[in-house]
Amino acid sequence: MPYARRRRASSRPEPNGSGYNGLSSPGGHSTSLNAARRTRELAEVAETTVDVLVVGLGATGAGAALDAAARGLSVAAIDANDLAFGTSRWSSKMIHGGLRYLARGQVGVAAESAAERGVLLARTAPHLVRAQPYLLPLTPRVSRRTAAAMMAGYRMGDAMRAAARTPRRLLPGPSRLDAAHALRLVPGLAPDDLRGALLSWDGRVVDDARLVVAIARTAAGYGARVLTRCRAIELRGDGAVARDELSGRLLTIRARAVINATGVWAATLDPSISLRPSRGTHLVLGPGTLPHSRIGMHVPIPGERGRFALVLPQPDGRVHVGLTDEPVEGPVPDVPEAPESDVTFLLDVLNSVLAEPIGRSQVAGTYAGLRPLLAGDGRTADLSRRHAVLTSPEGIVTVIGGKLTTYRRMAEDAVDRAVALRSLQAGPSPTARLSLVGAASGAVRGPWRLVERYGAEAQAVQALAEADPALAEPVGPGVIAAEFAWGARHEGALDAADLLDRRTRVGLVPSDREAALPAALAAMS
Ligand SMILES: Cc1cc2nc3c(=O)[nH]c(=O)nc-3n(C[C@H](O)[C@H](O)[C@H](O)COP(=O)(O)OP(=O)(O)OC[C@H]3O[C@@H](n4cnc5c(N)ncnc54)[C@H](O)[C@@H]3O)c2cc1C
């Protein structure tokens, strides 16, 4: 059933008999998150013992909250900041089939990635995840041997797609293009000495933060209490001491099982965890900086075998260019910064294939994220991206590592462990079959720009703009004020930063953020 239908008369009771004035879900609860619901549910969790407490609401924690709630367990899920505040919003947005892991012989990791990509594309989030074409330009730097090896790799990736039963209509196979065709697809390429290009396809999510919001709201639709601005100060096997970051009040949350899904911050709550984070930086180029193209690019990194920079056009017209992989030491910052050396490196790699080089002044924004990698030997670029589920002597279940693509599987494994550890009454995970909020069972109406980001809810967002002309006004590239209103009413945004930096991504370019701030503040008032 599509989620977009407005709740007029609910066929199933609201939790605790309260009316949310929100959107319905197959889970029987409203999927709307907002300040009023947070206040009410924060008070409720202080008075009850939940089956599962999930700490951290990135993709992994939101996934665990959904997994547990959909199995019928009572759930409280808390985040110190906001949905998708951590690494989950700093990804490259690839929902990938694990080609890179295949190249390293990590067949199991690649197969898991390919399977989860298929789940997202075909079943759970077809509105947010779709096929993205990438072009690998065959410049003199790419030897014929390397090109042949890359094509063989893409074909293996296609075989993994077939093994995962993802239909080819959702993810076409690779092909080789001549130079003229490559230049038509990516007009900014340097034409000199271009032998042609390899075209391959992989999955991509329209916006990683929106994926997290959709997972968290789906969890709320199954009755999970999703509480942002609620920081775990101390974790135990039977709950946590937490602080409401808005009031400063401390509360005790009692739980039968506890899942620590705090990613790169996991060791702050369970010191037995040892992480070796690595920083990945992206550049953000404003609309028009590169000649328009919807095609992404794999740009070979000079001197590195099998490593590529990624050029990823965004729906808002911006283009993201990533990404670095640098080990980092010391305390984990709330928001990592991209050092100038990363910016120079990425520009050099990009310019190696462009006809007109991009200068530093044309970089509109940058962002960096920290990969929550488990400590191991070797370079961080070589550490396995497989996830781990660890249980502390006290009984805290930590789920760590992995990637955005495999969030669902990570969540399932963590909840399986928690269920077994505490002998909770719950069946197997149903999440591979559960559509996320916004997934539609049929054709979706509404402006394409909204459909791309809101799926079946696009019409409801558009209706806000039609009812109030002020909400039809643009507030950033490709974003209208109605999206801010929607974020505050239904997507759990509690302040202007939530709207600018996570419900929309206007904030990725500082000047756009500044210009949109008054509209975001108005939406929150
Ligand atoms: C640069 C980069 C690019 C990447 N690209 C891709 C990609 O293209 N595809 C892909 O599949 N994967 C990618 N990944 C990997 C992927 O982004 C991460 O593995 C994934 O997002 C981790 O999600 P998480 O939920 O485990 O952690 P996070 O998203 O970091 O979530 C942890 C949450 O815990 C909260 N928290 C912390 N401490 C506390 C506390 N005390 N109490 C309550 N809450 C707390 C934080 O606020 C945060 O919201 C990339 C990673 C990086 C760094």
mmCIF file with all atom_site columns, C-alpha atoms in Angstrom, residues 408-499:
data_model
loop_
_atom_site.group_PDB
_atom_site.id
_atom_site.type_symbol
_atom_site.label_atom_id
_atom_site.label_alt_id
_atom_site.label_comp_id
_atom_site.label_asym_id
_atom_site.label_entity_id
_atom_site.label_seq_id
_atom_site.pdbx_PDB_ins_code
_atom_site.Cartn_x
_atom_site.Cartn_y
_atom_site.Cartn_z
_atom_site.occupancy
_atom_site.B_iso_or_equiv
_atom_site.pdbx_formal_charge
_atom_site.auth_seq_id
_atom_site.auth_comp_id
_atom_site.auth_asym_id
_atom_site.auth_atom_id
_atom_site.pdbx_PDB_model_num
ATOM 1  C CA . ARG A 1 408 ? 19.461 -3.494  6.241   1.00 0.00 ? 408 ARG A CA 1
ATOM 2  C CA . ARG A 1 409 ? 21.556 -6.627  6.585   1.00 0.00 ? 409 ARG A CA 1
ATOM 3  C CA . MET A 1 410 ? 23.617 -5.024  9.361   1.00 0.00 ? 410 MET A CA 1
ATOM 4  C CA . ALA A 1 411 ? 20.418 -4.147  11.193  1.00 0.00 ? 411 ALA A CA 1
ATOM 5  C CA . GLU A 1 412 ? 19.025 -7.647  10.770  1.00 0.00 ? 412 GLU A CA 1
ATOM 6  C CA . ASP A 1 413 ? 22.217 -9.226  12.123  1.00 0.00 ? 413 ASP A CA 1
ATOM 7  C CA . ALA A 1 414 ? 22.280 -6.878  15.121  1.00 0.00 ? 414 ALA A CA 1
ATOM 8  C CA . VAL A 1 415 ? 18.639 -7.533  16.003  1.00 0.00 ? 415 VAL A CA 1
ATOM 9  C CA . ASP A 1 416 ? 19.122 -11.297 15.541  1.00 0.00 ? 416 ASP A CA 1
ATOM 10 C CA . ARG A 1 417 ? 21.982 -11.106 18.056  1.00 0.00 ? 417 ARG A CA 1
ATOM 11 C CA . ALA A 1 418 ? 19.961 -9.019  20.522  1.00 0.00 ? 418 ALA A CA 1
ATOM 12 C CA . VAL A 1 419 ? 16.948 -11.350 20.239  1.00 0.00 ? 419 VAL A CA 1
ATOM 13 C CA . ALA A 1 420 ? 19.102 -14.431 20.863  1.00 0.00 ? 420 ALA A CA 1
ATOM 14 C CA . LEU A 1 421 ? 21.045 -12.829 23.696  1.00 0.00 ? 421 LEU A CA 1
ATOM 15 C CA . ARG A 1 422 ? 17.947 -11.766 25.651  1.00 0.00 ? 422 ARG A CA 1
ATOM 16 C CA . SER A 1 423 ? 15.597 -14.538 24.479  1.00 0.00 ? 423 SER A CA 1
ATOM 17 C CA . LEU A 1 424 ? 13.120 -11.990 23.107  1.00 0.00 ? 424 LEU A CA 1
ATOM 18 C CA . GLN A 1 425 ? 9.955  -13.277 21.468  1.00 0.00 ? 425 GLN A CA 1
ATOM 19 C CA . ALA A 1 426 ? 10.388 -12.292 17.832  1.00 0.00 ? 426 ALA A CA 1
ATOM 20 C CA . GLY A 1 427 ? 10.300 -13.939 14.448  1.00 0.00 ? 427 GLY A CA 1
ATOM 21 C CA . PRO A 1 428 ? 12.769 -13.522 11.595  1.00 0.00 ? 428 PRO A CA 1
ATOM 22 C CA . SER A 1 429 ? 13.427 -10.149 10.025  1.00 0.00 ? 429 SER A CA 1
ATOM 23 C CA . PRO A 1 430 ? 10.772 -9.113  7.497   1.00 0.00 ? 430 PRO A CA 1
ATOM 24 C CA . THR A 1 431 ? 12.603 -5.982  6.288   1.00 0.00 ? 431 THR A CA 1
ATOM 25 C CA . ALA A 1 432 ? 13.759 -7.295  2.898   1.00 0.00 ? 432 ALA A CA 1
ATOM 26 C CA . ARG A 1 433 ? 10.101 -7.145  1.894   1.00 0.00 ? 433 ARG A CA 1
ATOM 27 C CA . LEU A 1 434 ? 9.029  -3.904  3.613   1.00 0.00 ? 434 LEU A CA 1
ATOM 28 C CA . SER A 1 435 ? 8.673  -0.796  1.478   1.00 0.00 ? 435 SER A CA 1
ATOM 29 C CA . LEU A 1 436 ? 10.100 2.344   3.011   1.00 0.00 ? 436 LEU A CA 1
ATOM 30 C CA . VAL A 1 437 ? 8.002  5.497   3.388   1.00 0.00 ? 437 VAL A CA 1
ATOM 31 C CA . GLY A 1 438 ? 7.486  7.038   -0.059  1.00 0.00 ? 438 GLY A CA 1
ATOM 32 C CA . ALA A 1 439 ? 7.807  3.791   -2.021  1.00 0.00 ? 439 ALA A CA 1
ATOM 33 C CA . ALA A 1 440 ? 4.821  3.505   -4.348  1.00 0.00 ? 440 ALA A CA 1
ATOM 34 C CA . SER A 1 441 ? 3.141  0.421   -5.661  1.00 0.00 ? 441 SER A CA 1
ATOM 35 C CA . GLY A 1 442 ? 2.165  2.167   -8.932  1.00 0.00 ? 442 GLY A CA 1
ATOM 36 C CA . ALA A 1 443 ? 2.855  5.300   -10.944 1.00 0.00 ? 443 ALA A CA 1
ATOM 37 C CA . VAL A 1 444 ? 3.445  8.430   -8.888  1.00 0.00 ? 444 VAL A CA 1
ATOM 38 C CA . ARG A 1 445 ? 2.150  11.875  -9.789  1.00 0.00 ? 445 ARG A CA 1
ATOM 39 C CA . GLY A 1 446 ? 3.749  15.225  -9.052  1.00 0.00 ? 446 GLY A CA 1
ATOM 40 C CA . PRO A 1 447 ? 6.655  17.323  -10.319 1.00 0.00 ? 447 PRO A CA 1
ATOM 41 C CA . TRP A 1 448 ? 9.581  15.021  -11.144 1.00 0.00 ? 448 TRP A CA 1
ATOM 42 C CA . ARG A 1 449 ? 11.982 16.986  -8.937  1.00 0.00 ? 449 ARG A CA 1
ATOM 43 C CA . LEU A 1 450 ? 9.775  16.208  -5.926  1.00 0.00 ? 450 LEU A CA 1
ATOM 44 C CA . VAL A 1 451 ? 8.984  12.658  -7.036  1.00 0.00 ? 451 VAL A CA 1
ATOM 45 C CA . GLU A 1 452 ? 12.722 11.949  -7.163  1.00 0.00 ? 452 GLU A CA 1
ATOM 46 C CA . ARG A 1 453 ? 13.114 12.860  -3.495  1.00 0.00 ? 453 ARG A CA 1
ATOM 47 C CA . TYR A 1 454 ? 9.704  12.123  -1.956  1.00 0.00 ? 454 TYR A CA 1
ATOM 48 C CA . GLY A 1 455 ? 8.331  9.311   -4.088  1.00 0.00 ? 455 GLY A CA 1
ATOM 49 C CA . ALA A 1 456 ? 4.658  8.748   -3.334  1.00 0.00 ? 456 ALA A CA 1
ATOM 50 C CA . GLU A 1 457 ? 4.660  11.707  -0.927  1.00 0.00 ? 457 GLU A CA 1
ATOM 51 C CA . ALA A 1 458 ? 5.580  14.182  -3.698  1.00 0.00 ? 458 ALA A CA 1
ATOM 52 C CA . GLN A 1 459 ? 1.963  15.102  -4.288  1.00 0.00 ? 459 GLN A CA 1
ATOM 53 C CA . ALA A 1 460 ? 1.417  15.923  -0.641  1.00 0.00 ? 460 ALA A CA 1
ATOM 54 C CA . VAL A 1 461 ? 4.505  18.194  -0.656  1.00 0.00 ? 461 VAL A CA 1
ATOM 55 C CA . GLN A 1 462 ? 3.272  19.825  -3.869  1.00 0.00 ? 462 GLN A CA 1
ATOM 56 C CA . ALA A 1 463 ? -0.162 20.328  -2.291  1.00 0.00 ? 463 ALA A CA 1
ATOM 57 C CA . LEU A 1 464 ? 1.463  22.497  0.405   1.00 0.00 ? 464 LEU A CA 1
ATOM 58 C CA . ALA A 1 465 ? 2.984  24.685  -2.316  1.00 0.00 ? 465 ALA A CA 1
ATOM 59 C CA . GLU A 1 466 ? -0.342 24.938  -4.125  1.00 0.00 ? 466 GLU A CA 1
ATOM 60 C CA . ALA A 1 467 ? -2.206 25.925  -0.963  1.00 0.00 ? 467 ALA A CA 1
ATOM 61 C CA . ASP A 1 468 ? 0.260  28.664  -0.021  1.00 0.00 ? 468 ASP A CA 1
ATOM 62 C CA . PRO A 1 469 ? 2.134  30.539  -2.789  1.00 0.00 ? 469 PRO A CA 1
ATOM 63 C CA . ALA A 1 470 ? 4.923  31.447  -0.344  1.00 0.00 ? 470 ALA A CA 1
ATOM 64 C CA . LEU A 1 471 ? 5.706  27.740  -0.045  1.00 0.00 ? 471 LEU A CA 1
ATOM 65 C CA . ALA A 1 472 ? 6.135  27.447  -3.818  1.00 0.00 ? 472 ALA A CA 1
ATOM 66 C CA . GLU A 1 473 ? 9.127  29.819  -3.667  1.00 0.00 ? 473 GLU A CA 1
ATOM 67 C CA . PRO A 1 474 ? 12.577 28.350  -4.376  1.00 0.00 ? 474 PRO A CA 1
ATOM 68 C CA . VAL A 1 475 ? 14.863 28.361  -1.322  1.00 0.00 ? 475 VAL A CA 1
ATOM 69 C CA . GLY A 1 476 ? 17.918 26.699  -2.838  1.00 0.00 ? 476 GLY A CA 1
ATOM 70 C CA . PRO A 1 477 ? 18.936 24.860  -5.993  1.00 0.00 ? 477 PRO A CA 1
ATOM 71 C CA . GLY A 1 478 ? 15.956 22.673  -6.845  1.00 0.00 ? 478 GLY A CA 1
ATOM 72 C CA . VAL A 1 479 ? 14.366 23.101  -3.392  1.00 0.00 ? 479 VAL A CA 1
ATOM 73 C CA . ILE A 1 480 ? 11.098 24.918  -2.594  1.00 0.00 ? 480 ILE A CA 1
ATOM 74 C CA . ALA A 1 481 ? 9.898  26.272  0.760   1.00 0.00 ? 481 ALA A CA 1
ATOM 75 C CA . ALA A 1 482 ? 7.206  23.576  0.969   1.00 0.00 ? 482 ALA A CA 1
ATOM 76 C CA . GLU A 1 483 ? 9.982  21.038  1.590   1.00 0.00 ? 483 GLU A CA 1
ATOM 77 C CA . PHE A 1 484 ? 11.001 22.903  4.720   1.00 0.00 ? 484 PHE A CA 1
ATOM 78 C CA . ALA A 1 485 ? 7.397  22.903  5.934   1.00 0.00 ? 485 ALA A CA 1
ATOM 79 C CA . TRP A 1 486 ? 7.136  19.166  5.173   1.00 0.00 ? 486 TRP A CA 1
ATOM 80 C CA . GLY A 1 487 ? 10.404 18.473  7.009   1.00 0.00 ? 487 GLY A CA 1
ATOM 81 C CA . ALA A 1 488 ? 9.151  20.196  10.154  1.00 0.00 ? 488 ALA A CA 1
ATOM 82 C CA . ARG A 1 489 ? 5.676  18.619  10.065  1.00 0.00 ? 489 ARG A CA 1
ATOM 83 C CA . HIS A 1 490 ? 6.460  15.064  9.043   1.00 0.00 ? 490 HIS A CA 1
ATOM 84 C CA . GLU A 1 491 ? 10.194 14.366  8.934   1.00 0.00 ? 491 GLU A CA 1
ATOM 85 C CA . GLY A 1 492 ? 11.234 15.162  12.475  1.00 0.00 ? 492 GLY A CA 1
ATOM 86 C CA . ALA A 1 493 ? 13.213 18.346  11.781  1.00 0.00 ? 493 ALA A CA 1
ATOM 87 C CA . LEU A 1 494 ? 13.566 20.227  15.055  1.00 0.00 ? 494 LEU A CA 1
ATOM 88 C CA . ASP A 1 495 ? 15.512 23.258  13.892  1.00 0.00 ? 495 ASP A CA 1
ATOM 89 C CA . ALA A 1 496 ? 16.690 25.137  10.805  1.00 0.00 ? 496 ALA A CA 1
ATOM 90 C CA . ALA A 1 497 ? 19.925 23.117  10.590  1.00 0.00 ? 497 ALA A CA 1
ATOM 91 C CA . ASP A 1 498 ? 17.935 19.878  10.356  1.00 0.00 ? 498 ASP A CA 1
ATOM 92 C CA . LEU A 1 499 ? 16.090 21.351  7.362   1.00 0.00 ? 499 LEU A CA 1
#
